[in-house]
CSV table of C-alpha atoms in Angstrom, one decimal:
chain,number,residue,atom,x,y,z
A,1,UNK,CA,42.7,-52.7,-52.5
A,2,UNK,CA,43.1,-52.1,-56.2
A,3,UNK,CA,46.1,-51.2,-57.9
A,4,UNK,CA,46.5,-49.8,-61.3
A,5,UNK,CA,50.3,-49.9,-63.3
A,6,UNK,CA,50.8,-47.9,-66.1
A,7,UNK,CA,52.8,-48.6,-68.8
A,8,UNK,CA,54.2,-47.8,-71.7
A,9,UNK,CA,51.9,-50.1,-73.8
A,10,UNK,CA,49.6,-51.1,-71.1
A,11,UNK,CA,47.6,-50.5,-68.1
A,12,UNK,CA,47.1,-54.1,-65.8
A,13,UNK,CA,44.1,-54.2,-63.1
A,14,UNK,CA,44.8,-56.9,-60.7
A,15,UNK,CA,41.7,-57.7,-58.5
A,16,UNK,CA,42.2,-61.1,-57.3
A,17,UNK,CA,43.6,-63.4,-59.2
A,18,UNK,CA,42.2,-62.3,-62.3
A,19,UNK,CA,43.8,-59.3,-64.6
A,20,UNK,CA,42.7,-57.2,-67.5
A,21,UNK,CA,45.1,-55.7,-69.9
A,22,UNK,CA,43.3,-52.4,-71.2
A,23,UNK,CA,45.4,-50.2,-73.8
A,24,UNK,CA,46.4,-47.1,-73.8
A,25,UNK,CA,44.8,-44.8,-76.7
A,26,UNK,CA,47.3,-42.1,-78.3
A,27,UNK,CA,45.6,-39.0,-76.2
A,28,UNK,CA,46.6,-40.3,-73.2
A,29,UNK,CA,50.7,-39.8,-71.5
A,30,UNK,CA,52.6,-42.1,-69.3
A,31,UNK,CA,51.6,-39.3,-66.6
A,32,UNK,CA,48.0,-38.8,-67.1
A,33,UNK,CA,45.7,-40.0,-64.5
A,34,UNK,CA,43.2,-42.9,-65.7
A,35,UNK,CA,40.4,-43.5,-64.0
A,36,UNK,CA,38.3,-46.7,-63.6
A,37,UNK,CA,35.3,-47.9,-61.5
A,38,UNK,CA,35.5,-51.1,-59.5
A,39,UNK,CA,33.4,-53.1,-57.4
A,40,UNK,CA,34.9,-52.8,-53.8
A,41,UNK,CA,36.3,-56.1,-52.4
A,42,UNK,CA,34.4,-57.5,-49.8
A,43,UNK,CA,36.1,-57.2,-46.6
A,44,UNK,CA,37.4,-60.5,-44.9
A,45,UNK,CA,35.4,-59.6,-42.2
A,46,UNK,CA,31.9,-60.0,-43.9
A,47,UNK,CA,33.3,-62.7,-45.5
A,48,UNK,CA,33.8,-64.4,-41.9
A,49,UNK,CA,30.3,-63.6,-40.5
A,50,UNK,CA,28.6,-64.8,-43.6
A,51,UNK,CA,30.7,-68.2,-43.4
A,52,UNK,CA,29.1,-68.1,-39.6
A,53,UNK,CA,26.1,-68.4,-40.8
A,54,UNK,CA,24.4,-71.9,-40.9
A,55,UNK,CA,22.5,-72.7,-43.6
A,56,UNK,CA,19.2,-73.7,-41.5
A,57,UNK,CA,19.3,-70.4,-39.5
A,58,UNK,CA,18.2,-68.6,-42.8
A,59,UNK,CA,15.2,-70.3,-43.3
A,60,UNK,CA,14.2,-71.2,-39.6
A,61,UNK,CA,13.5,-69.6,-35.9
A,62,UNK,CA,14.7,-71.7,-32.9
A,63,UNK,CA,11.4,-72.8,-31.7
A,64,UNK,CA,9.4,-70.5,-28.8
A,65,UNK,CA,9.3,-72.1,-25.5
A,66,UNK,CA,5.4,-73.1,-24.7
A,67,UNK,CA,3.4,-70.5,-23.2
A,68,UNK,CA,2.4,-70.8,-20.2
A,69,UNK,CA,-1.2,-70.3,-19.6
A,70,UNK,CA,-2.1,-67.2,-17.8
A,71,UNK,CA,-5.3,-66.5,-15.8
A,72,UNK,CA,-8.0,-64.0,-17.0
A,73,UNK,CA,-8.4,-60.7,-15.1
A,74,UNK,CA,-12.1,-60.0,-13.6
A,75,UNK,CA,-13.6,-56.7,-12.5
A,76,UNK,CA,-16.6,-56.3,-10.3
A,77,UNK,CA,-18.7,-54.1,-8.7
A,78,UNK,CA,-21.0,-55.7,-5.7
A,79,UNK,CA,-23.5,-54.5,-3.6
A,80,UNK,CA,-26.8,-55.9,-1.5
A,81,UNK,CA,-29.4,-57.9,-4.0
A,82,UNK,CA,-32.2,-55.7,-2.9
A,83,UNK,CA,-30.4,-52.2,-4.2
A,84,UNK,CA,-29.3,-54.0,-7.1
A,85,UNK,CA,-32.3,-56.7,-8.2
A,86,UNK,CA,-35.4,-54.7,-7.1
A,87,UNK,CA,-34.3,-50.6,-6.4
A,88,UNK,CA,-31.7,-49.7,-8.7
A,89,UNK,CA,-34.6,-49.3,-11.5
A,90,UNK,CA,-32.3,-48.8,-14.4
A,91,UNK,CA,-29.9,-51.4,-13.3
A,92,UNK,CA,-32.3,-54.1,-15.7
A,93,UNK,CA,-32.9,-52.3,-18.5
A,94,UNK,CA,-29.2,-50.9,-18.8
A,95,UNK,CA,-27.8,-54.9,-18.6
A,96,UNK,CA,-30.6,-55.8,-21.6
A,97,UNK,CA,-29.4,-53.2,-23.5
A,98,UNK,CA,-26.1,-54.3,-23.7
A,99,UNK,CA,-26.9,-58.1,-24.1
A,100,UNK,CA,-29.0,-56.6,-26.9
A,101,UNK,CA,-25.9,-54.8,-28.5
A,102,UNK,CA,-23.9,-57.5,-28.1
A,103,UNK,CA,-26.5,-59.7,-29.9
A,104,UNK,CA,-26.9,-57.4,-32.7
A,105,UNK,CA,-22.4,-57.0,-33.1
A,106,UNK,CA,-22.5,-60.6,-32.8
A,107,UNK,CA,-20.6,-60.1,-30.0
A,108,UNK,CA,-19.6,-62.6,-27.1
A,109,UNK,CA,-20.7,-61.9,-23.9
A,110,UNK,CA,-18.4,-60.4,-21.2
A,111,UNK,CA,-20.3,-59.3,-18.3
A,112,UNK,CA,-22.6,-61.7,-16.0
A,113,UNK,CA,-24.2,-61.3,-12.8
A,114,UNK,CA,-23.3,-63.8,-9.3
A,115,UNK,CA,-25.7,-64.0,-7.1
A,116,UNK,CA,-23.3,-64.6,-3.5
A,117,UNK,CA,-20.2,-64.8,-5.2
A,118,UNK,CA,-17.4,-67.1,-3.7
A,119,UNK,CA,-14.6,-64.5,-4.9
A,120,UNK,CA,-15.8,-62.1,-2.1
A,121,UNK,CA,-14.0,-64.3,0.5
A,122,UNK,CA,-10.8,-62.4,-1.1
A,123,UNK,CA,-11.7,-59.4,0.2
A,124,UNK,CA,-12.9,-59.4,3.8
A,125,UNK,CA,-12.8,-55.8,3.7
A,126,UNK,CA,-15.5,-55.2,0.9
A,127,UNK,CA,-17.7,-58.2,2.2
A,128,UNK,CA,-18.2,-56.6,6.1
A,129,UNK,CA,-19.8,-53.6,4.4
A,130,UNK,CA,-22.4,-55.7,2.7
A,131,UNK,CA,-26.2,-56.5,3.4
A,132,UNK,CA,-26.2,-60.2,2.7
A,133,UNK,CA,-27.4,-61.9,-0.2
A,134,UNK,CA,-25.2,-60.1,-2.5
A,135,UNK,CA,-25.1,-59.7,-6.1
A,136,UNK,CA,-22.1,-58.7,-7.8
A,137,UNK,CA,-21.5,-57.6,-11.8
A,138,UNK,CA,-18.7,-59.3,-12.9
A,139,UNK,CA,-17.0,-58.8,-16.7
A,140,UNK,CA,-13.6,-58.6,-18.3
A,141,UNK,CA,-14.0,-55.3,-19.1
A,142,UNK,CA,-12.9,-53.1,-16.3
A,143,UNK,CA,-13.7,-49.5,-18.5
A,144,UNK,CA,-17.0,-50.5,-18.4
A,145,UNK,CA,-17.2,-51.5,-14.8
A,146,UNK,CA,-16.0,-48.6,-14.3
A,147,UNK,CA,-18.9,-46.6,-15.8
A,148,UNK,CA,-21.4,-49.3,-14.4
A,149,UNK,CA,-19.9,-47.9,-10.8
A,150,UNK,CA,-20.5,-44.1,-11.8
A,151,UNK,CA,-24.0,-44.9,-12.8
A,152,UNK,CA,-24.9,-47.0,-9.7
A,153,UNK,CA,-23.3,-45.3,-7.3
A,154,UNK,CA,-23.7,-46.9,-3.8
A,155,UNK,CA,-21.9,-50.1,-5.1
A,156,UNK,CA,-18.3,-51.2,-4.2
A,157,UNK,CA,-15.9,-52.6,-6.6
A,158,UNK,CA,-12.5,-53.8,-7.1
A,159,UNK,CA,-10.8,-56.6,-9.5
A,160,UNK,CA,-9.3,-60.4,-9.4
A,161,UNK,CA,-7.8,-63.3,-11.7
A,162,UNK,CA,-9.2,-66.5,-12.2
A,163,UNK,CA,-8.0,-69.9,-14.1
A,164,UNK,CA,-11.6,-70.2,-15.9
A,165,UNK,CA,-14.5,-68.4,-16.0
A,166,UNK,CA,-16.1,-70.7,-14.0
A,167,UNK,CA,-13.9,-70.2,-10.9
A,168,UNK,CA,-14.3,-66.5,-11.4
A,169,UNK,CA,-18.5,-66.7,-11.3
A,170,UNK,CA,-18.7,-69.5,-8.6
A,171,UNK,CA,-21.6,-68.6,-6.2
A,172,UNK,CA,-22.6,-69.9,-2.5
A,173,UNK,CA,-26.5,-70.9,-2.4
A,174,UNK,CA,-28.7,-68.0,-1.7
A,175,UNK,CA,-32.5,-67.3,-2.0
A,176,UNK,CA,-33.7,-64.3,-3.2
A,177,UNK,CA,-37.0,-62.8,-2.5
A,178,UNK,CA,-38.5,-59.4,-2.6
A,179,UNK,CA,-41.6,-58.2,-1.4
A,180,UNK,CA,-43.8,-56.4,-4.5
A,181,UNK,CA,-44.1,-52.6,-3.0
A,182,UNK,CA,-47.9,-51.7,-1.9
A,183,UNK,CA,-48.4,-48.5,-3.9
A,184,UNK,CA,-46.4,-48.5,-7.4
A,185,UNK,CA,-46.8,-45.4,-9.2
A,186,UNK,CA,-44.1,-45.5,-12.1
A,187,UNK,CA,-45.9,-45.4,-15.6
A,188,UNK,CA,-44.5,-48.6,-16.2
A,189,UNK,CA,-45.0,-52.1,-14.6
A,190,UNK,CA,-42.7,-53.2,-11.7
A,191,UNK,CA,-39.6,-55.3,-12.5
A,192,UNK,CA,-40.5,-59.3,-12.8
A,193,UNK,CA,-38.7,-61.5,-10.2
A,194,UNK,CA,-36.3,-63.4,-11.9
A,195,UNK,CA,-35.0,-61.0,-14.7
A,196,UNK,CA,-31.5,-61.5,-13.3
A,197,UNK,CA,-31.4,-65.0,-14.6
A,198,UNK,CA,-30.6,-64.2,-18.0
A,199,UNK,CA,-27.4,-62.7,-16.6
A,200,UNK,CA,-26.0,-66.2,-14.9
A,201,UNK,CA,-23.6,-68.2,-15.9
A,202,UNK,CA,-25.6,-70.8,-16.8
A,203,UNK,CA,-28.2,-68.8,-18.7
A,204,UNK,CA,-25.7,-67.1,-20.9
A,205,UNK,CA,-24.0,-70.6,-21.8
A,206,UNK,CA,-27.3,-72.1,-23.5
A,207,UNK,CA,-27.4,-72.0,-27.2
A,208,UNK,CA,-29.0,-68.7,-28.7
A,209,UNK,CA,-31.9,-69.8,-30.9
């Protein structure tokens, strides 16, 4: 609150305990209004919240509580080893494609194949409808799963979490073998047995020369 008295001689602004005395020139009556600008006083409010405030809580956070560790989300899409290994044609060169994209982005690897996975004892449902040994494509990204499936076609798939990546590409022995067709008439040789081994767990975790 400020308060102005006018006087004779004399105009006295109190704000606070400090005054100023500021005279009246000749021009100006005992009955003219005088006007002067002030900085408004802070309210005791403010003043109340700001004396609140500790000292350490402008210059630090309370500390986060530890985070707890949260397992990693897996897509897959599964289906017999003989559609997906030696039929499914494009199947091989559309997975070295992408390990070769990824190699040129310098990109870590995301997608593996597992030969019997363990993970399909999660759901009974999707296992009955397999031809066994199955293969499944497994990667932690489920938009491109989801293309892999509109591209393949006769393949089931569905998603899971897992503490490691190990856990999530564990595999129960299987043998695979497939007999070489009599008459091949592509323009282009048949698929190697084996290719799939690149794709493995174990392949894709030895150093890149």
């Amino acid at each position: 609150m400020l308060s102005v008295a006018v006087g004779s001689s004399a105009t006295q602004c109190g704000y606070g305990k400090a005054s100023v005395q500021l005279p009246l020139t000749s021009h100006f009556g005992s009955k003219s209004p005088f006007f002067l600008s002030m900085p408004a006083r802070p309210s005791p409010s403010f003043r109340t919240a700001v004396a609140a405030i500790d000292s350490n809580d402008l210059t630090s956070s309370p500390p986060n509580p530890p985070l707890q560790e949260q397992p990693n989300k897996y897509y897959f899409l599964v289906a017999n080893a003989k559609f997906m290994l030696d039929e499914e044609e494009h199947f091989q060169e559309q997975m070295f494609e992408r390990l070769r994209l990824y190699g040129e982005r310098n990109k870590e690897q995301d997608f593996w194949l597992v030969i019997e996975p363990k993970f399909l004892d999660k759901f009974p449902n999707i296992a009955k409808r397999l031809k066994r040994p199955a293969v499944a494509l497994v990667s932690t990204n489920g938009t491109w799963i989801t293309f892999m499936k509109l591209r393949l076609d006769r393949v089931l798939a569905d998603s899971f979490e897992a503490a490691t990546l190990e856990e999530a590409l564990a595999s129960n022995p299987a043998t695979l073998e497939f007999e070489k067709p009599k008459n091949w008439t592509a323009p282009y040789p048949k698929y190697e047995s084996g290719w799939w081994e690149t794709f493995l767990l174990a392949a894709s975790k030895e150093p890149k020369v």
